Coordinates of C-alpha atoms in Angstrom, one line a residue:
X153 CA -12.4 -33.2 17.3
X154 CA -11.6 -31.2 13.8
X155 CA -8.2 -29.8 13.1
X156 CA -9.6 -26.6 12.2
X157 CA -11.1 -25.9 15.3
X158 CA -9.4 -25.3 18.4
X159 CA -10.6 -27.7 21.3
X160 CA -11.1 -26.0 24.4
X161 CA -8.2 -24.1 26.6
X162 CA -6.5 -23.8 23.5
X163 CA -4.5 -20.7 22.9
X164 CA -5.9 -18.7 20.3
X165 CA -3.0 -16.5 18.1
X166 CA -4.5 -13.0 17.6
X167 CA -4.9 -11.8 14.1
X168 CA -2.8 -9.0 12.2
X169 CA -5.7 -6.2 11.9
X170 CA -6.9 -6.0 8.6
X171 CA -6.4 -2.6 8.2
X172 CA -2.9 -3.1 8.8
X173 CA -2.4 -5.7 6.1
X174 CA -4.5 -4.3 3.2
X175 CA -2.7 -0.7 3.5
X176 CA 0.7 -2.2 3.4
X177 CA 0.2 -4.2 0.9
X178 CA -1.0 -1.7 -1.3
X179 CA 2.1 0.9 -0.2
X180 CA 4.4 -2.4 -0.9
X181 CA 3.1 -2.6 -4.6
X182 CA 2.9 1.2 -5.0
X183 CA 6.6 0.8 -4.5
X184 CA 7.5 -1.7 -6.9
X185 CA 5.2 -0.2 -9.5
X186 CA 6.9 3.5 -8.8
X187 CA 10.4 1.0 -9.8
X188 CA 9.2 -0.1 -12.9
X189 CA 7.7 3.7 -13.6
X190 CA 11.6 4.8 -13.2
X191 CA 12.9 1.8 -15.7
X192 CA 10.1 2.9 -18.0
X193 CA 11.2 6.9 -17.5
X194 CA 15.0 6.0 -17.9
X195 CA 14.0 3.8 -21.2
X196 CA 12.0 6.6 -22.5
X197 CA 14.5 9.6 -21.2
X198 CA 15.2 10.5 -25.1
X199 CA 11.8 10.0 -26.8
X200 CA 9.8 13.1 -27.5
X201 CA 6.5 11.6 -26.6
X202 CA 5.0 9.8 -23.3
X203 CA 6.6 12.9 -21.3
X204 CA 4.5 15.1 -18.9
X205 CA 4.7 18.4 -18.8
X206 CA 8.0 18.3 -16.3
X207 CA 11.2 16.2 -17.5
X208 CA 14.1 15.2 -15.0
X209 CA 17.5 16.6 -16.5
X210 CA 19.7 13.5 -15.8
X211 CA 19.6 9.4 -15.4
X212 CA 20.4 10.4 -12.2
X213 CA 18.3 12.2 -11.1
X214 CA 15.6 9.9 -12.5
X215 CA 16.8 6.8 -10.3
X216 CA 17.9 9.3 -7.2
X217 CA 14.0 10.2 -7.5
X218 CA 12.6 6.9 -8.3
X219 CA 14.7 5.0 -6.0
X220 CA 13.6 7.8 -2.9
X221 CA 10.0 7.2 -3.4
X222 CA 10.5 3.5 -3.6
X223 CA 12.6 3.3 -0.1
X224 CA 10.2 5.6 1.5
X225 CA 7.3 3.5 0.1
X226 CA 8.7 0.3 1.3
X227 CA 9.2 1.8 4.7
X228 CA 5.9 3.0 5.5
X229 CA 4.5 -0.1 4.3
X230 CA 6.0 -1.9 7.5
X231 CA 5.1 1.5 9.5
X232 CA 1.4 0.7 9.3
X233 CA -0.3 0.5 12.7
X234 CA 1.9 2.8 14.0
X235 CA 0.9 6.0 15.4
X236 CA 0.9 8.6 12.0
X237 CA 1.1 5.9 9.6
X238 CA -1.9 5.9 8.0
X239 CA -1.3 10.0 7.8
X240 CA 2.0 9.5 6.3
X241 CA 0.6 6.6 4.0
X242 CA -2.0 9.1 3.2
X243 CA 0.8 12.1 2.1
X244 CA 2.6 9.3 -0.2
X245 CA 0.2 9.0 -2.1
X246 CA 0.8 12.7 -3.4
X247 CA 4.1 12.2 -5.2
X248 CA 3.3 8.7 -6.8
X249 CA 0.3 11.0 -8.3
X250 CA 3.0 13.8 -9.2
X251 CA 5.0 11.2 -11.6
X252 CA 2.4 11.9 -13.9
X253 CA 3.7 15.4 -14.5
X254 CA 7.2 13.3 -16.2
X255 CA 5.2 10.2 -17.3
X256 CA 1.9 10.3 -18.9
X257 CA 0.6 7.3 -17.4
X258 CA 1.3 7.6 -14.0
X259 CA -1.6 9.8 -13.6
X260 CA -4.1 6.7 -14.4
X261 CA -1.6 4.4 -11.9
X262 CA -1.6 7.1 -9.4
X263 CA -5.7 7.2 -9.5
X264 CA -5.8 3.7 -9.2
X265 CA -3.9 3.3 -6.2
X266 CA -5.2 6.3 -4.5
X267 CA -9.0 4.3 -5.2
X268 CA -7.3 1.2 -3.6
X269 CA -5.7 3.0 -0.8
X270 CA -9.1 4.6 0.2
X271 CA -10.8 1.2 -0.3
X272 CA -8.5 -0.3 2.1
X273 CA -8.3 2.1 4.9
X274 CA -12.3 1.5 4.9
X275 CA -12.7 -2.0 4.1
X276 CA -9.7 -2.9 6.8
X277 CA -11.5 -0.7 9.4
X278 CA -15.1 -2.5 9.1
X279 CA -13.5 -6.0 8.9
X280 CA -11.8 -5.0 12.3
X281 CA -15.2 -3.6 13.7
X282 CA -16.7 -6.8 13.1
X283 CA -13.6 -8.9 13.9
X284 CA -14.2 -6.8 17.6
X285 CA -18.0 -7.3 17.1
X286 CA -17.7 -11.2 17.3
X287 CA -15.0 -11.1 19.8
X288 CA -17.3 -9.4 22.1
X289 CA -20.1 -11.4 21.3
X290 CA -18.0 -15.1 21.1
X291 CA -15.1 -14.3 24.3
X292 CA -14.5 -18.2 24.7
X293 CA -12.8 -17.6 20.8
X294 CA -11.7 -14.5 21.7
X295 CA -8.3 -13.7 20.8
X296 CA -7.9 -10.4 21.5
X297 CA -9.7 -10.4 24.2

């Protein structure tokens, strides 16, 4: 019998929903790009151009705000699953938007994971519809069952 296949009586190891994974994969690198958004906004603190409309006063205050997001980031990517996580993952994604208003190109960032959070809520939620789908239909290869 094949390696890849389980032989019969086997225990099965149930699979991390794919919801799960793709949404806190995408908060995980939301976080380390908001990092490299507060190196870019510390580097460029004294330059008259590649500001928003809003500046932060102080180095600071630049890594107090950059360093919050990313902690808070990090921490709802391991809170997905959880009940209100995708809701809170969902709120996040309002600030990393907001660091356009002190750097210019957040606003095209921010877009760009908002698109891939919204992809991954609804692509993880049909792959686990059909994961449940096959279960149902396939219960001797059930793992969640």
């Amino acid at each position: 019998m094949s390696k890849d296949r389980p032989a019969p009586g086997d225990r099965i190891k149930p699979k991390k929903p794919a919801r799960v994974q793709f949404t806190s994969t995408v908060l995980a690198l939301e976080a380390f790009c908001v990092a490299f958004a507060a190196v870019a906004l510390y580097g460029l603190r004294d330059m008259p151009y590649e500001k928003g409309p809003f500046e932060l006063p102080t180095p600071t205050a630049i890594w107090v705000a950059g360093g919050t997001l990313f902690v808070v980031l990090l921490v709802l990517s391991r809170m997905m699953g959880t009940p209100g996580g995708y809701v809170a993952g969902s709120v996040a994604q309002v600030p990393v938007l907001a660091m356009g208003l002190v750097l210019t190109m957040m606003w095209v960032v921010g877009v760009i994971f908002v698109i891939m959070w919204v992809v991954s809520l609804r692509l993880g939620g049909r792959i686990d519809r059909e994961r449940a789908e096959y279960d149902a239909a396939h219960p001797e290869t059930a793992p969640n069952a």
